């Protein structure tokens, strides 16, 4: 029985049930699926390195895999050391920050009292009530903190194991995905697998370049305006910028927070203007040439993906949602009944003149012949 010839309501019911079932399985398997998908993305990034060691240096598969793991661990250790040393320096300025915030808080209380006619004693009473509620739930807070810590360690452990297995058994996994389908679909499936592998490698590479460029631009902006911990905030901005739309806003709040605590209110205004400039350069120059050409997802479904990713997998889901949508788009574009959904996820196609399109198709044909 053909699925596409079923009545509309039956098709709609099956689609809704399937979406609910997939969503439930994603939530249920978060602790395994999230590190697995992240390990898959990183394995695609390190795949050329492992292939080079096996073909050119004649390394066995296991040696090339462990070498790739060591390179990745060195990079992660360097990032952890950088953030650790920067945060250690930041902790030394905590007394100064506390004094600065006390002054700002006193001025804010005075302004609220004069503007809204709320006495300072009443303001302190409201704050004391909030603190009492917060302290009464300290057991919940400690449990939540311990849960985050243990979950983070579990994520890293599973990520490293999955990374090793995917690199080491990549040929077995590829053959399974191709051979599990019908013989007449093997060619299409192999094309989809190859396209996903190439797209993922290019996307992760472009994303790393974007993080580097945004970090350099943010570092220049913060250094020019004399904001303390400019390098730390710049690297944090580059990493958070991986989350589309929300990341730059969160990093802007953190940078303004530090600039206000260690400088003057006018510095915050300069930082906001500088970050707007960085975002304009990133969105119109860096993103189209470095990342945008690799993954063409429209802004609407990028934002929906961020919300769903955060709801399903938390912060990890916000980082992984865009490559996941890109993979789904590639699969949809290869299935006849799902091609409209693939176009819906992509960007709007701009019409080209016939003369211009003829030249493009001619160049493509020549490249393919070469």
XYZ file of C-alpha atoms in Angstrom:
370
model
C 0.000 0.000 0.000
C 1.443 3.364 -1.064
C 1.795 5.838 1.763
C 1.276 8.828 -0.549
C -2.113 7.508 -1.799
C -3.612 7.329 1.681
C -6.285 9.891 2.645
C -5.002 13.229 3.856
C -6.192 12.789 7.451
C -4.523 9.371 7.668
C -1.265 10.826 6.329
C -1.477 13.746 8.756
C -2.127 11.402 11.691
C 0.841 9.225 10.779
C 3.099 12.266 10.433
C 2.010 13.716 13.801
C 2.432 10.361 15.572
C 5.850 9.889 13.970
C 7.019 13.375 15.007
C 5.822 12.819 18.582
C 7.486 9.404 18.699
C 10.805 10.719 17.338
C 10.718 13.655 19.764
C 10.053 11.342 22.699
C 12.931 9.063 21.686
C 15.255 12.075 21.343
C 14.400 13.260 24.854
C 14.655 9.746 26.259
C 18.060 9.100 24.670
C 19.557 12.550 25.272
C 22.489 11.292 27.355
C 23.581 8.986 24.496
C 22.336 10.643 21.304
C 23.704 14.137 22.065
C 27.362 13.029 22.561
C 26.991 10.591 19.652
C 25.902 13.307 17.221
C 28.605 15.688 18.469
C 31.189 12.898 18.106
C 29.926 12.299 14.551
C 30.475 15.961 13.650
C 33.974 16.008 15.134
C 34.812 12.690 13.453
C 33.908 14.230 10.088
C 36.234 17.139 10.916
C 39.148 14.810 11.788
C 38.417 12.359 8.959
C 40.886 13.997 6.494
C 43.619 13.851 9.147
C 42.972 10.172 9.836
C 42.803 9.397 6.101
C 46.095 11.231 5.490
C 47.850 9.228 8.207
C 46.514 5.941 6.828
C 47.235 6.569 3.142
C 50.373 8.689 3.183
C 52.037 7.696 6.456
C 50.844 4.059 6.304
C 49.460 4.134 9.842
C 47.108 1.321 10.887
C 43.483 2.340 11.445
C 43.771 2.064 15.232
C 46.946 4.201 15.375
C 45.457 6.928 13.176
C 42.310 6.955 15.319
C 44.215 7.276 18.600
C 46.446 9.987 17.103
C 43.343 11.943 16.102
C 41.994 11.528 19.629
C 45.251 12.826 21.096
C 45.200 15.887 18.806
C 41.605 16.628 19.820
C 42.410 16.209 23.530
C 45.403 18.561 23.210
C 43.141 21.215 21.673
C 40.481 20.744 24.372
C 43.135 20.850 27.102
C 44.490 24.101 25.671
C 41.015 25.647 25.714
C 40.413 24.486 29.291
C 43.786 25.864 30.413
C 43.086 29.189 28.687
C 39.692 29.630 30.325
C 41.034 28.406 33.670
C 43.897 30.910 33.719
C 41.645 33.755 32.598
C 39.024 32.942 35.217
C 41.757 32.763 37.864
C 42.785 36.330 37.018
C 39.133 37.339 36.972
C 38.603 35.989 40.503
C 41.318 38.333 41.818
C 39.198 41.330 40.843
C 36.057 40.084 42.571
C 36.484 42.432 45.601
C 36.701 45.419 43.261
C 33.665 44.191 41.335
C 31.745 43.795 44.590
C 32.518 47.377 45.597
C 31.555 48.648 42.172
C 28.223 46.824 42.269
C 27.498 48.037 45.772
C 27.906 51.614 44.546
C 25.747 50.978 41.507
C 23.121 49.201 43.612
C 22.990 52.108 46.076
C 22.520 54.594 43.239
C 19.830 52.394 41.719
C 17.991 52.191 45.041
C 18.093 55.962 45.332
C 16.745 56.356 41.797
C 13.891 53.885 42.412
C 13.028 55.642 45.663
C 12.873 59.071 44.003
C 11.114 57.902 40.842
C 8.565 55.352 42.110
C 8.329 56.591 45.711
C 9.300 53.200 47.134
C 11.259 53.522 50.338
C 14.678 51.918 50.560
C 13.576 49.854 53.582
C 10.748 48.354 51.547
C 13.150 47.584 48.705
C 15.471 45.785 51.116
C 12.485 43.850 52.464
C 11.609 42.587 49.000
C 15.223 41.563 48.433
C 15.370 39.758 51.806
C 12.228 37.790 50.937
C 13.775 36.734 47.629
C 17.018 35.712 49.324
C 15.146 33.665 51.937
C 13.294 31.764 49.216
C 16.558 31.214 47.394
C 18.379 29.951 50.486
C 15.471 27.683 51.433
C 15.935 25.893 48.129
C 19.684 25.447 48.544
C 19.317 21.666 48.500
C 17.649 21.883 45.103
C 20.381 24.219 43.849
C 23.153 21.896 45.051
C 21.434 18.937 43.473
C 21.025 20.809 40.212
C 24.712 21.875 40.249
C 25.858 18.320 40.951
C 23.598 17.080 38.165
C 25.141 19.501 35.668
C 28.668 18.510 36.762
C 27.995 14.776 36.533
C 26.150 15.172 33.225
C 29.074 17.139 31.784
C 31.556 14.436 32.751
C 29.288 11.767 31.289
C 28.916 13.763 28.068
C 32.694 14.089 27.657
C 33.270 10.388 28.375
C 30.614 9.217 25.899
C 31.801 11.766 23.342
C 35.389 10.462 23.405
C 34.254 6.824 23.170
C 31.867 7.514 20.286
C 34.548 9.560 18.526
C 36.950 6.597 18.674
C 34.326 4.094 17.502
C 33.053 6.235 14.600
C 36.557 6.878 13.246
C 37.688 3.306 13.743
C 34.572 1.637 12.294
C 33.593 4.264 9.715
C 33.789 1.826 6.806
C 31.554 -0.692 8.588
C 29.000 2.022 9.395
C 29.050 3.324 5.803
C 28.521 -0.163 4.348
C 25.676 -0.841 6.764
C 23.839 2.365 5.861
C 24.189 1.636 2.126
C 23.373 -2.082 2.234
C 20.396 -1.827 4.601
C 18.314 -0.286 1.780
C 16.945 -1.936 -1.341
C 19.340 -2.607 -4.217
C 17.679 -0.041 -6.499
C 18.184 2.696 -3.882
C 21.861 1.991 -3.135
C 23.179 4.606 -5.558
C 20.947 7.345 -4.126
C 21.789 6.343 -0.559
C 25.518 6.421 -1.289
C 25.124 9.899 -2.811
C 23.266 11.104 0.277
C 25.903 9.646 2.622
C 28.732 11.235 0.615
C 26.960 14.598 0.465
C 26.302 14.554 4.216
C 29.929 13.687 4.923
C 31.253 16.496 2.679
C 28.725 19.026 3.993
C 29.488 18.180 7.606
C 33.249 18.481 7.109
C 32.911 21.830 5.335
C 30.397 23.127 7.855
C 32.529 22.296 10.907
C 35.631 23.732 9.212
C 33.750 26.915 8.328
C 32.352 27.123 11.834
C 35.846 26.955 13.345
C 36.981 29.745 10.998
C 33.947 31.811 11.976
C 34.731 31.360 15.690
C 38.323 32.466 15.059
C 37.341 35.534 12.985
C 34.597 36.682 15.381
C 36.949 36.212 18.352
C 39.601 38.387 16.670
C 37.058 41.100 15.779
C 35.551 41.111 19.286
C 39.039 41.205 20.827
C 39.917 44.270 18.752
C 36.671 46.020 19.756
C 37.024 45.280 23.477
C 40.723 46.169 23.523
C 40.149 49.497 21.770
C 37.470 50.446 24.315
C 39.676 49.365 27.234
C 37.464 46.576 28.572
C 39.231 44.250 31.002
C 39.540 40.559 30.117
C 39.118 41.451 26.441
C 40.654 38.187 25.199
C 38.509 36.028 27.498
C 35.312 37.836 26.502
C 36.290 37.736 22.815
C 36.863 33.963 22.807
C 33.607 33.492 24.710
C 31.863 35.647 22.099
C 33.273 33.540 19.274
C 32.149 30.292 20.903
C 28.673 31.564 21.802
C 28.248 32.934 18.285
C 27.935 29.305 17.163
C 24.357 29.555 18.481
C 22.630 31.580 15.740
C 21.038 34.899 16.754
C 20.993 34.197 20.510
C 24.725 33.625 21.007
C 25.850 37.134 20.063
C 23.132 38.622 22.296
C 24.185 36.554 25.320
C 27.863 37.437 24.797
C 26.892 41.115 24.468
C 25.145 41.018 27.849
C 28.175 39.386 29.487
C 30.591 41.893 27.927
C 28.411 44.855 28.948
C 28.199 43.403 32.454
C 31.998 43.281 32.769
C 32.466 46.655 31.060
C 29.978 48.290 33.437
C 31.579 46.706 36.492
C 35.142 47.585 35.583
C 34.642 50.798 33.618
C 32.029 53.476 33.076
C 28.445 53.404 31.736
C 29.635 55.073 28.534
C 31.920 52.075 27.917
C 28.837 49.842 27.771
C 27.383 52.001 25.012
C 30.626 51.750 23.037
C 30.663 47.971 23.524
C 27.068 47.704 22.238
C 27.959 49.732 19.142
C 31.104 47.661 18.592
C 29.227 44.361 18.914
C 26.587 45.572 16.451
C 29.424 46.239 14.007
C 30.898 42.778 14.636
C 27.481 41.190 14.082
C 27.006 43.111 10.809
C 30.423 41.992 9.533
C 29.760 38.429 10.657
C 26.286 38.246 9.116
C 27.084 39.920 5.788
C 30.705 38.996 5.113
C 31.978 36.150 7.300
C 28.858 33.960 7.431
C 27.998 33.916 3.686
C 31.558 33.191 2.562
C 32.677 30.879 5.370
C 29.596 29.077 6.694
C 26.527 30.201 4.769
C 27.586 28.584 1.508
C 27.951 25.234 3.280
C 24.589 25.113 5.084
C 21.749 27.102 3.519
C 19.033 27.097 6.179
C 16.593 30.001 6.297
C 16.376 32.151 9.407
C 12.875 31.006 10.402
C 13.730 27.326 10.723
C 17.135 28.124 12.216
C 15.351 29.939 15.050
C 12.748 27.173 15.415
C 15.584 24.635 15.485
C 17.325 26.537 18.285
C 14.156 26.535 20.397
C 13.460 22.842 19.782
C 17.119 21.928 20.322
C 17.200 23.716 23.674
C 13.918 22.068 24.698
C 15.097 18.580 23.737
C 18.820 18.589 24.627
C 19.456 21.860 26.456
C 22.563 23.876 25.571
C 24.012 21.005 23.512
C 20.867 21.019 21.382
C 21.288 24.722 20.617
C 24.770 24.046 19.234
C 23.806 20.897 17.298
C 20.475 22.007 15.824
C 21.801 23.686 12.657
C 23.930 20.752 11.352
C 21.043 18.411 12.241
C 18.606 20.505 10.169
C 21.146 20.619 7.315
C 21.412 16.806 7.291
C 17.611 16.489 7.342
C 17.410 18.962 4.435
C 19.852 16.895 2.351
C 17.829 13.715 3.007
C 14.523 15.429 2.177
C 15.885 16.788 -1.111
C 16.766 13.234 -2.215
C 13.281 11.775 -1.573
C 10.605 12.639 -4.142
C 7.730 12.914 -1.678
C 9.750 15.126 0.716
C 11.412 17.540 -1.743
C 8.977 20.402 -0.912
C 9.989 20.090 2.765
C 13.655 20.271 1.799
C 13.009 23.478 -0.156
C 11.026 24.846 2.786
C 14.046 24.453 5.063
C 16.389 26.160 2.595
C 16.820 29.743 1.533
C 14.727 31.408 -1.139
C 16.118 30.783 -4.610
C 16.764 34.008 -6.490
C 15.765 33.983 -10.166
C 18.611 34.213 -12.654
C 18.630 35.527 -16.165
C 18.680 32.919 -18.895
C 21.945 34.165 -20.272
C 23.618 34.102 -16.883
C 22.232 30.643 -16.001
C 23.478 29.292 -19.326
C 27.012 30.408 -18.522
C 26.842 28.868 -15.066
C 25.569 25.529 -16.381
C 28.259 25.585 -19.033
C 30.987 26.126 -16.425
C 29.576 23.344 -14.284
C 29.578 20.976 -17.279
C 33.193 21.827 -18.073
C 34.197 21.219 -14.461
C 32.454 17.864 -14.441
C 34.208 16.885 -17.666
C 37.557 17.831 -16.154
